Amino acid sequence: MQILDGKKAAQAIKDQLKINVAQRGIEGKKIPHLAAILVGNNGASETYVGAKVKACEETGFKSTLVRMEDGISENKLLEKIEELNRDPDIDGILVQLPLPKHISDKKVINTISPDKDVDGFHPITIGKMVEGMPTFIPATPYGIMLLLEHYKIDTKGKHAIVLGRSNIVGRPISILLSGQGNPGNCTVTICHSQTKNLKEICLQGDIIIAAIGIAEYVKSDMVKEGAVVIDVGITRVTDTTKKSGFKLKGDVDYENVASKCSWITPVPGGVGPMTIAALMKNTYRSCEMSN
Ligand code: GUN
């Protein structure tokens, strides 16, 4: 069993971006600038946005963190997005999800200019991805593709089982893996809460992408010997021995599954850092395109 080390692969991507940004600085070109909007004070969202801002600092990007209180009106949030859309210095805009219940995710996502949609959630962006046109690929699926590419995992003709049908991970990764190219050219099966015979389907998987958000759902009797297992889950589970009061668990029962795999991602240190590296690549691309 070998580890798909997302921390290492993400570092390699950020190191390259740092070189590129420094070169842009020398040439007097615009420096990439990411704006992140955080509504409320959800602990996990604070951590994710903090990591994104830190990655900007490490690579020489500019970043702007916009904090808004939990009770902010939907209109105020939409106005802020429109202001960032108009700002020529901003290359990428992300609004951290989930949002408070009184705010429509859809309206928020649809308000972000597709030219600055570095999260890749806007319907126009998704439409282009489905068509195979150049566009921003949603950060988590893009990060998974970059990780498979970094470790030169051969995906051609392989049967990929995607667990979960979210707009952020399950659906887009199924489209990317079934597309042409490498990574890609997979036969893809998407499973969800209504899928029958899930265990039997999982056992057919040469590649399993677990993105359901249930800690340690994928057990060793669901995984074929030699499978490549990508764990997108990141659930906080109470652990009183930790200072934070919790530990992070993936969707895969890592301890019992790892020995059956040819490759597996750890949690943390697998898909998480790759999501951030992918976001940085999208922001860099947006900056390049706007100049
Ligand atoms: N919440 C969970 N994943 C993501 C992501 O990739 N982007 C944003 N904006 N919010 C998220």
mmCIF file of C-alpha atoms and ligand atoms in Angstrom:
data_model
loop_
_atom_site.group_PDB
_atom_site.id
_atom_site.type_symbol
_atom_site.label_atom_id
_atom_site.label_comp_id
_atom_site.label_asym_id
_atom_site.label_seq_id
_atom_site.Cartn_x
_atom_site.Cartn_y
_atom_site.Cartn_z
ATOM 1 C CA MET A 1 0.000 0.000 0.000
ATOM 2 C CA GLN A 2 1.244 3.458 -0.901
ATOM 3 C CA ILE A 3 0.060 6.832 0.368
ATOM 4 C CA LEU A 4 -1.325 9.489 -1.969
ATOM 5 C CA ASP A 5 0.255 12.301 0.013
ATOM 6 C CA GLY A 6 -1.860 15.381 -0.630
ATOM 7 C CA LYS A 7 0.315 17.569 1.540
ATOM 8 C CA LYS A 8 3.403 16.834 -0.576
ATOM 9 C CA ALA A 9 1.636 17.106 -3.922
ATOM 10 C CA ALA A 10 -0.066 20.362 -2.876
ATOM 11 C CA GLN A 11 3.276 21.767 -1.734
ATOM 12 C CA ALA A 12 4.799 21.007 -5.143
ATOM 13 C CA ILE A 13 1.943 22.896 -6.851
ATOM 14 C CA LYS A 14 2.219 25.862 -4.468
ATOM 15 C CA ASP A 15 6.014 25.969 -4.895
ATOM 16 C CA GLN A 16 5.579 26.245 -8.667
ATOM 17 C CA LEU A 17 2.896 28.933 -8.291
ATOM 18 C CA LYS A 18 5.187 30.882 -5.966
ATOM 19 C CA ILE A 19 7.900 30.891 -8.628
ATOM 20 C CA ASN A 20 5.392 32.002 -11.276
ATOM 21 C CA VAL A 21 4.006 34.792 -9.083
ATOM 22 C CA ALA A 22 7.520 36.048 -8.238
ATOM 23 C CA GLN A 23 8.286 36.115 -11.969
ATOM 24 C CA ARG A 24 5.117 38.112 -12.637
ATOM 25 C CA GLY A 25 6.265 40.556 -9.951
ATOM 26 C CA ILE A 26 9.663 40.955 -11.660
ATOM 27 C CA GLU A 27 7.910 41.600 -14.984
ATOM 28 C CA GLY A 28 5.619 44.187 -13.371
ATOM 29 C CA LYS A 29 2.540 42.092 -14.058
ATOM 30 C CA LYS A 30 -0.527 41.860 -11.858
ATOM 31 C CA ILE A 31 -0.319 39.674 -8.727
ATOM 32 C CA PRO A 32 -3.188 37.150 -8.278
ATOM 33 C CA HIS A 33 -5.748 38.311 -5.716
ATOM 34 C CA LEU A 34 -8.313 36.024 -4.063
ATOM 35 C CA ALA A 35 -11.306 37.366 -2.119
ATOM 36 C CA ALA A 36 -12.928 35.006 0.398
ATOM 37 C CA ILE A 37 -16.255 35.726 2.053
ATOM 38 C CA LEU A 38 -16.976 34.037 5.380
ATOM 39 C CA VAL A 39 -20.473 34.393 6.844
ATOM 40 C CA GLY A 40 -20.971 33.606 10.532
ATOM 41 C CA ASN A 41 -18.539 31.679 12.711
ATOM 42 C CA ASN A 42 -18.842 28.003 11.827
ATOM 43 C CA GLY A 43 -15.674 26.402 13.256
ATOM 44 C CA ALA A 44 -14.915 24.184 10.253
ATOM 45 C CA SER A 45 -15.493 27.038 7.780
ATOM 46 C CA GLU A 46 -13.158 29.276 9.826
ATOM 47 C CA THR A 47 -10.470 26.590 9.534
ATOM 48 C CA TYR A 48 -10.939 26.117 5.770
ATOM 49 C CA VAL A 49 -10.971 29.831 4.964
ATOM 50 C CA GLY A 50 -7.969 30.355 7.259
ATOM 51 C CA ALA A 51 -6.080 27.671 5.328
ATOM 52 C CA LYS A 52 -6.962 29.312 2.003
ATOM 53 C CA VAL A 53 -5.742 32.737 3.174
ATOM 54 C CA LYS A 54 -2.546 31.127 4.524
ATOM 55 C CA ALA A 55 -1.926 29.419 1.165
ATOM 56 C CA CYS A 56 -2.232 32.837 -0.520
ATOM 57 C CA GLU A 57 0.402 34.251 1.841
ATOM 58 C CA GLU A 58 2.745 31.297 1.199
ATOM 59 C CA THR A 59 2.572 31.640 -2.575
ATOM 60 C CA GLY A 60 2.730 35.431 -2.772
ATOM 61 C CA PHE A 61 -0.922 35.920 -3.787
ATOM 62 C CA LYS A 62 -2.887 38.832 -2.398
ATOM 63 C CA SER A 63 -5.941 37.888 -0.368
ATOM 64 C CA THR A 64 -8.907 39.732 1.070
ATOM 65 C CA LEU A 65 -11.005 38.099 3.767
ATOM 66 C CA VAL A 66 -14.495 39.546 4.071
ATOM 67 C CA ARG A 67 -16.223 38.571 7.312
ATOM 68 C CA MET A 68 -19.962 38.988 7.623
ATOM 69 C CA GLU A 69 -22.088 38.282 10.657
ATOM 70 C CA ASP A 70 -24.454 35.306 10.735
ATOM 71 C CA GLY A 71 -27.538 37.537 10.568
ATOM 72 C CA ILE A 72 -26.416 39.493 7.479
ATOM 73 C CA SER A 73 -29.200 39.900 4.919
ATOM 74 C CA GLU A 74 -29.007 38.037 1.625
ATOM 75 C CA ASN A 75 -29.109 41.374 -0.206
ATOM 76 C CA LYS A 76 -26.096 42.733 1.679
ATOM 77 C CA LEU A 77 -24.119 39.609 0.776
ATOM 78 C CA LEU A 78 -25.153 39.837 -2.894
ATOM 79 C CA GLU A 79 -24.162 43.531 -2.940
ATOM 80 C CA LYS A 80 -20.728 42.636 -1.564
ATOM 81 C CA ILE A 81 -20.258 39.994 -4.278
ATOM 82 C CA GLU A 82 -21.257 42.521 -6.955
ATOM 83 C CA GLU A 83 -18.745 45.000 -5.554
ATOM 84 C CA LEU A 84 -16.004 42.333 -5.792
ATOM 85 C CA ASN A 85 -17.169 41.435 -9.316
ATOM 86 C CA ARG A 86 -16.571 45.062 -10.352
ATOM 87 C CA ASP A 87 -13.193 45.386 -8.606
ATOM 88 C CA PRO A 88 -10.517 44.940 -11.308
ATOM 89 C CA ASP A 89 -7.894 43.945 -8.730
ATOM 90 C CA ILE A 90 -9.867 40.866 -7.613
ATOM 91 C CA ASP A 91 -9.229 37.729 -9.713
ATOM 92 C CA GLY A 92 -11.148 35.141 -7.725
ATOM 93 C CA ILE A 93 -14.157 35.214 -5.404
ATOM 94 C CA LEU A 94 -15.225 32.419 -3.102
ATOM 95 C CA VAL A 95 -18.080 32.348 -0.631
ATOM 96 C CA GLN A 96 -17.456 29.635 1.932
ATOM 97 C CA LEU A 97 -20.332 27.164 2.238
ATOM 98 C CA PRO A 98 -22.489 26.285 4.095
ATOM 99 C CA LEU A 99 -24.352 29.577 4.434
ATOM 100 C CA PRO A 100 -26.966 30.432 7.092
ATOM 101 C CA LYS A 101 -30.413 29.011 6.252
ATOM 102 C CA HIS A 102 -31.975 32.385 5.352
ATOM 103 C CA ILE A 103 -29.489 32.844 2.484
ATOM 104 C CA SER A 104 -29.921 30.991 -0.815
ATOM 105 C CA ASP A 105 -26.707 29.197 -1.899
ATOM 106 C CA LYS A 106 -28.012 29.233 -5.462
ATOM 107 C CA LYS A 107 -28.550 33.006 -5.573
ATOM 108 C CA VAL A 108 -25.106 33.586 -4.067
ATOM 109 C CA ILE A 109 -23.337 31.262 -6.497
ATOM 110 C CA ASN A 110 -25.236 32.714 -9.469
ATOM 111 C CA THR A 111 -24.183 36.242 -8.493
ATOM 112 C CA ILE A 112 -20.438 35.498 -8.643
ATOM 113 C CA SER A 113 -19.080 36.535 -12.040
ATOM 114 C CA PRO A 114 -18.183 33.383 -14.026
ATOM 115 C CA ASP A 115 -14.884 35.156 -14.839
ATOM 116 C CA LYS A 116 -13.992 35.119 -11.111
ATOM 117 C CA ASP A 117 -15.704 31.846 -10.160
ATOM 118 C CA VAL A 118 -12.562 30.085 -8.907
ATOM 119 C CA ASP A 119 -14.662 27.626 -6.865
ATOM 120 C CA GLY A 120 -16.224 26.506 -10.145
ATOM 121 C CA PHE A 121 -19.787 26.411 -8.809
ATOM 122 C CA HIS A 122 -21.569 28.780 -11.241
ATOM 123 C CA PRO A 123 -23.899 27.019 -13.727
ATOM 124 C CA ILE A 124 -21.984 28.577 -16.655
ATOM 125 C CA THR A 125 -18.703 27.225 -15.265
ATOM 126 C CA ILE A 126 -20.210 23.772 -14.726
ATOM 127 C CA GLY A 127 -21.721 23.796 -18.210
ATOM 128 C CA LYS A 128 -18.313 24.512 -19.724
ATOM 129 C CA MET A 129 -16.735 21.722 -17.650
ATOM 130 C CA VAL A 130 -19.375 19.246 -18.873
ATOM 131 C CA GLU A 131 -18.630 20.307 -22.465
ATOM 132 C CA GLY A 132 -14.891 19.844 -21.839
ATOM 133 C CA MET A 133 -14.245 23.537 -22.517
ATOM 134 C CA PRO A 134 -11.434 25.367 -20.680
ATOM 135 C CA THR A 135 -12.874 26.705 -17.417
ATOM 136 C CA PHE A 136 -12.489 26.668 -13.632
ATOM 137 C CA ILE A 137 -12.870 23.088 -12.348
ATOM 138 C CA PRO A 138 -14.448 22.902 -8.855
ATOM 139 C CA ALA A 139 -11.603 22.857 -6.375
ATOM 140 C CA THR A 140 -12.098 19.457 -4.728
ATOM 141 C CA PRO A 141 -12.593 17.400 -7.931
ATOM 142 C CA TYR A 142 -9.764 19.365 -9.567
ATOM 143 C CA GLY A 143 -7.568 18.601 -6.545
ATOM 144 C CA ILE A 144 -8.347 14.881 -6.869
ATOM 145 C CA MET A 145 -7.422 14.956 -10.577
ATOM 146 C CA LEU A 146 -4.161 16.769 -9.765
ATOM 147 C CA LEU A 147 -3.370 14.204 -7.069
ATOM 148 C CA LEU A 148 -3.938 11.272 -9.468
ATOM 149 C CA GLU A 149 -1.783 13.084 -12.028
ATOM 150 C CA HIS A 150 0.989 13.816 -9.505
ATOM 151 C CA TYR A 151 1.291 10.122 -8.597
ATOM 152 C CA LYS A 152 0.867 9.037 -12.231
ATOM 153 C CA ILE A 153 -2.055 6.749 -11.392
ATOM 154 C CA ASP A 154 -3.214 5.050 -14.588
ATOM 155 C CA THR A 155 -6.995 5.477 -14.729
ATOM 156 C CA LYS A 156 -7.668 4.445 -18.341
ATOM 157 C CA GLY A 157 -10.412 1.827 -18.609
ATOM 158 C CA LYS A 158 -10.679 1.530 -14.828
ATOM 159 C CA HIS A 159 -14.013 1.260 -13.063
ATOM 160 C CA ALA A 160 -14.403 4.237 -10.718
ATOM 161 C CA ILE A 161 -17.082 4.115 -8.052
ATOM 162 C CA VAL A 162 -18.126 7.555 -6.827
ATOM 163 C CA LEU A 163 -19.953 7.563 -3.502
ATOM 164 C CA GLY A 164 -22.037 10.741 -3.257
ATOM 165 C CA ARG A 165 -23.807 12.940 -5.808
ATOM 166 C CA SER A 166 -23.163 16.448 -4.478
ATOM 167 C CA ASN A 167 -22.740 19.354 -6.884
ATOM 168 C CA ILE A 168 -19.399 20.148 -5.221
ATOM 169 C CA VAL A 169 -17.747 16.710 -5.469
ATOM 170 C CA GLY A 170 -19.702 13.629 -6.620
ATOM 171 C CA ARG A 171 -21.234 14.908 -9.834
ATOM 172 C CA PRO A 172 -18.229 16.888 -11.123
ATOM 173 C CA ILE A 173 -15.654 14.172 -10.322
ATOM 174 C CA SER A 174 -17.805 11.606 -12.143
ATOM 175 C CA ILE A 175 -17.807 13.841 -15.237
ATOM 176 C CA LEU A 176 -14.049 14.449 -15.039
ATOM 177 C CA LEU A 177 -13.119 10.795 -14.542
ATOM 178 C CA SER A 178 -15.339 9.700 -17.433
ATOM 179 C CA GLY A 179 -13.834 12.322 -19.751
ATOM 180 C CA GLN A 180 -10.980 11.857 -22.175
ATOM 181 C CA GLY A 181 -7.381 12.186 -21.027
ATOM 182 C CA ASN A 182 -5.421 10.918 -18.083
ATOM 183 C CA PRO A 183 -6.620 11.060 -15.386
ATOM 184 C CA GLY A 184 -9.868 10.097 -17.063
ATOM 185 C CA ASN A 185 -11.206 7.473 -19.468
ATOM 186 C CA CYS A 186 -12.824 5.658 -16.547
ATOM 187 C CA THR A 187 -16.086 3.789 -16.509
ATOM 188 C CA VAL A 188 -17.925 5.589 -13.718
ATOM 189 C CA THR A 189 -20.700 4.436 -11.409
ATOM 190 C CA ILE A 190 -22.272 7.010 -9.070
ATOM 191 C CA CYS A 191 -23.783 5.675 -5.861
ATOM 192 C CA HIS A 192 -26.006 7.543 -3.401
ATOM 193 C CA SER A 193 -28.422 7.054 -0.529
ATOM 194 C CA GLN A 194 -30.938 5.215 -2.756
ATOM 195 C CA THR A 195 -28.410 2.839 -4.339
ATOM 196 C CA LYS A 196 -29.127 -0.858 -3.877
ATOM 197 C CA ASN A 197 -26.348 -3.444 -3.403
ATOM 198 C CA LEU A 198 -23.822 -0.741 -2.572
ATOM 199 C CA LYS A 199 -21.287 -3.199 -1.160
ATOM 200 C CA GLU A 200 -21.342 -5.348 -4.323
ATOM 201 C CA ILE A 201 -20.894 -2.260 -6.510
ATOM 202 C CA CYS A 202 -18.022 -0.949 -4.382
ATOM 203 C CA LEU A 203 -16.277 -4.336 -4.658
ATOM 204 C CA GLN A 204 -16.138 -3.817 -8.453
ATOM 205 C CA GLY A 205 -14.255 -0.551 -8.037
ATOM 206 C CA ASP A 206 -10.678 -0.222 -9.246
ATOM 207 C CA ILE A 207 -10.977 3.320 -7.917
ATOM 208 C CA ILE A 208 -13.278 4.435 -5.100
ATOM 209 C CA ILE A 209 -14.017 8.114 -4.472
ATOM 210 C CA ALA A 210 -15.740 8.410 -1.093
ATOM 211 C CA ALA A 211 -17.617 11.713 -0.755
ATOM 212 C CA ILE A 212 -20.672 11.093 1.405
ATOM 213 C CA GLY A 213 -19.692 12.804 4.653
ATOM 214 C CA ILE A 214 -20.272 9.827 6.961
ATOM 215 C CA ALA A 215 -17.243 8.995 9.104
ATOM 216 C CA GLU A 216 -15.663 5.580 8.359
ATOM 217 C CA TYR A 217 -18.566 4.444 6.155
ATOM 218 C CA VAL A 218 -16.400 2.478 3.708
ATOM 219 C CA LYS A 219 -15.352 -0.762 5.413
ATOM 220 C CA SER A 220 -12.714 -3.262 4.323
ATOM 221 C CA ASP A 221 -15.302 -5.785 3.060
ATOM 222 C CA MET A 222 -16.465 -3.158 0.528
ATOM 223 C CA VAL A 223 -13.047 -2.682 -1.070
ATOM 224 C CA LYS A 224 -11.399 -4.857 -3.720
ATOM 225 C CA GLU A 225 -7.785 -5.927 -3.215
ATOM 226 C CA GLY A 226 -5.488 -3.442 -4.991
ATOM 227 C CA ALA A 227 -8.061 -0.637 -5.279
ATOM 228 C CA VAL A 228 -7.137 3.062 -5.335
ATOM 229 C CA VAL A 229 -9.131 4.775 -2.569
ATOM 230 C CA ILE A 230 -9.666 8.544 -2.447
ATOM 231 C CA ASP A 231 -11.263 9.781 0.764
ATOM 232 C CA VAL A 232 -12.978 13.165 0.484
ATOM 233 C CA GLY A 233 -14.699 12.979 3.883
ATOM 234 C CA ILE A 234 -13.639 15.206 6.745
ATOM 235 C CA THR A 235 -15.988 14.797 9.722
ATOM 236 C CA ARG A 236 -15.257 16.161 13.184
ATOM 237 C CA VAL A 237 -15.663 13.350 15.719
ATOM 238 C CA THR A 238 -15.618 14.088 19.470
ATOM 239 C CA ASP A 239 -12.303 13.180 21.111
ATOM 240 C CA THR A 240 -11.832 14.414 24.667
ATOM 241 C CA THR A 241 -8.127 13.531 24.590
ATOM 242 C CA LYS A 242 -7.559 16.292 22.015
ATOM 243 C CA LYS A 243 -7.147 19.936 22.965
ATOM 244 C CA SER A 244 -9.639 20.910 20.249
ATOM 245 C CA GLY A 245 -12.139 18.340 21.572
ATOM 246 C CA PHE A 246 -12.393 16.562 18.214
ATOM 247 C CA LYS A 247 -10.471 14.548 15.661
ATOM 248 C CA LEU A 248 -10.938 14.426 11.905
ATOM 249 C CA LYS A 249 -12.293 11.246 10.315
ATOM 250 C CA GLY A 250 -12.645 10.440 6.637
ATOM 251 C CA ASP A 251 -15.423 8.477 4.930
ATOM 252 C CA VAL A 252 -13.129 5.443 4.864
ATOM 253 C CA ASP A 253 -12.294 3.119 7.778
ATOM 254 C CA TYR A 254 -8.630 3.794 7.045
ATOM 255 C CA GLU A 255 -7.166 1.467 9.660
ATOM 256 C CA ASN A 256 -8.839 -1.600 8.196
ATOM 257 C CA VAL A 257 -9.052 -0.568 4.534
ATOM 258 C CA ALA A 258 -5.503 0.726 3.892
ATOM 259 C CA SER A 259 -3.788 -2.681 3.748
ATOM 260 C CA LYS A 260 -6.090 -3.782 0.865
ATOM 261 C CA CYS A 261 -5.345 -0.733 -1.295
ATOM 262 C CA SER A 262 -2.661 -0.116 -3.892
ATOM 263 C CA TRP A 263 -2.975 3.604 -3.078
ATOM 264 C CA ILE A 264 -4.978 5.492 -0.459
ATOM 265 C CA THR A 265 -5.344 9.097 0.717
ATOM 266 C CA PRO A 266 -4.982 9.813 4.440
ATOM 267 C CA VAL A 267 -7.351 12.133 6.367
ATOM 268 C CA PRO A 268 -6.130 14.720 7.103
ATOM 269 C CA GLY A 269 -3.363 15.289 4.561
ATOM 270 C CA GLY A 270 -4.988 13.842 1.449
ATOM 271 C CA VAL A 271 -7.696 15.600 -0.548
ATOM 272 C CA GLY A 272 -7.928 18.643 1.800
ATOM 273 C CA PRO A 273 -4.583 20.259 0.880
ATOM 274 C CA MET A 274 -5.191 19.414 -2.794
ATOM 275 C CA THR A 275 -8.488 21.339 -2.747
ATOM 276 C CA ILE A 276 -6.592 24.426 -1.659
ATOM 277 C CA ALA A 277 -3.828 23.914 -4.234
ATOM 278 C CA ALA A 278 -6.515 23.584 -6.933
ATOM 279 C CA LEU A 279 -8.186 26.802 -5.778
ATOM 280 C CA MET A 280 -4.830 28.559 -6.028
ATOM 281 C CA LYS A 281 -4.309 27.230 -9.553
ATOM 282 C CA ASN A 282 -7.757 28.496 -10.566
ATOM 283 C CA THR A 283 -7.041 31.927 -9.089
ATOM 284 C CA TYR A 284 -3.685 32.091 -10.877
ATOM 285 C CA ARG A 285 -5.367 31.139 -14.140
ATOM 286 C CA SER A 286 -8.011 33.835 -13.657
ATOM 287 C CA CYS A 287 -5.286 36.432 -13.106
ATOM 288 C CA GLU A 288 -3.441 35.321 -16.234
ATOM 289 C CA MET A 289 -6.607 35.468 -18.325
ATOM 290 C CA SER A 290 -7.623 38.927 -17.150
ATOM 291 C CA ASN A 291 -4.344 40.412 -18.381
HETATM 292 N N1 GUN B 1 -17.558 24.134 1.554
HETATM 293 C C1 GUN B 1 -17.108 22.875 1.410
HETATM 294 N N2 GUN B 1 -16.278 22.783 0.351
HETATM 295 C C2 GUN B 1 -16.211 24.008 -0.187
HETATM 296 C C3 GUN B 1 -15.508 24.557 -1.299
HETATM 297 O O1 GUN B 1 -14.785 23.887 -2.029
HETATM 298 N N3 GUN B 1 -15.698 25.882 -1.518
HETATM 299 C C4 GUN B 1 -16.503 26.645 -0.748
HETATM 300 N N4 GUN B 1 -16.640 27.940 -1.057
HETATM 301 N N5 GUN B 1 -17.163 26.171 0.286
HETATM 302 C C5 GUN B 1 -17.018 24.860 0.563
#
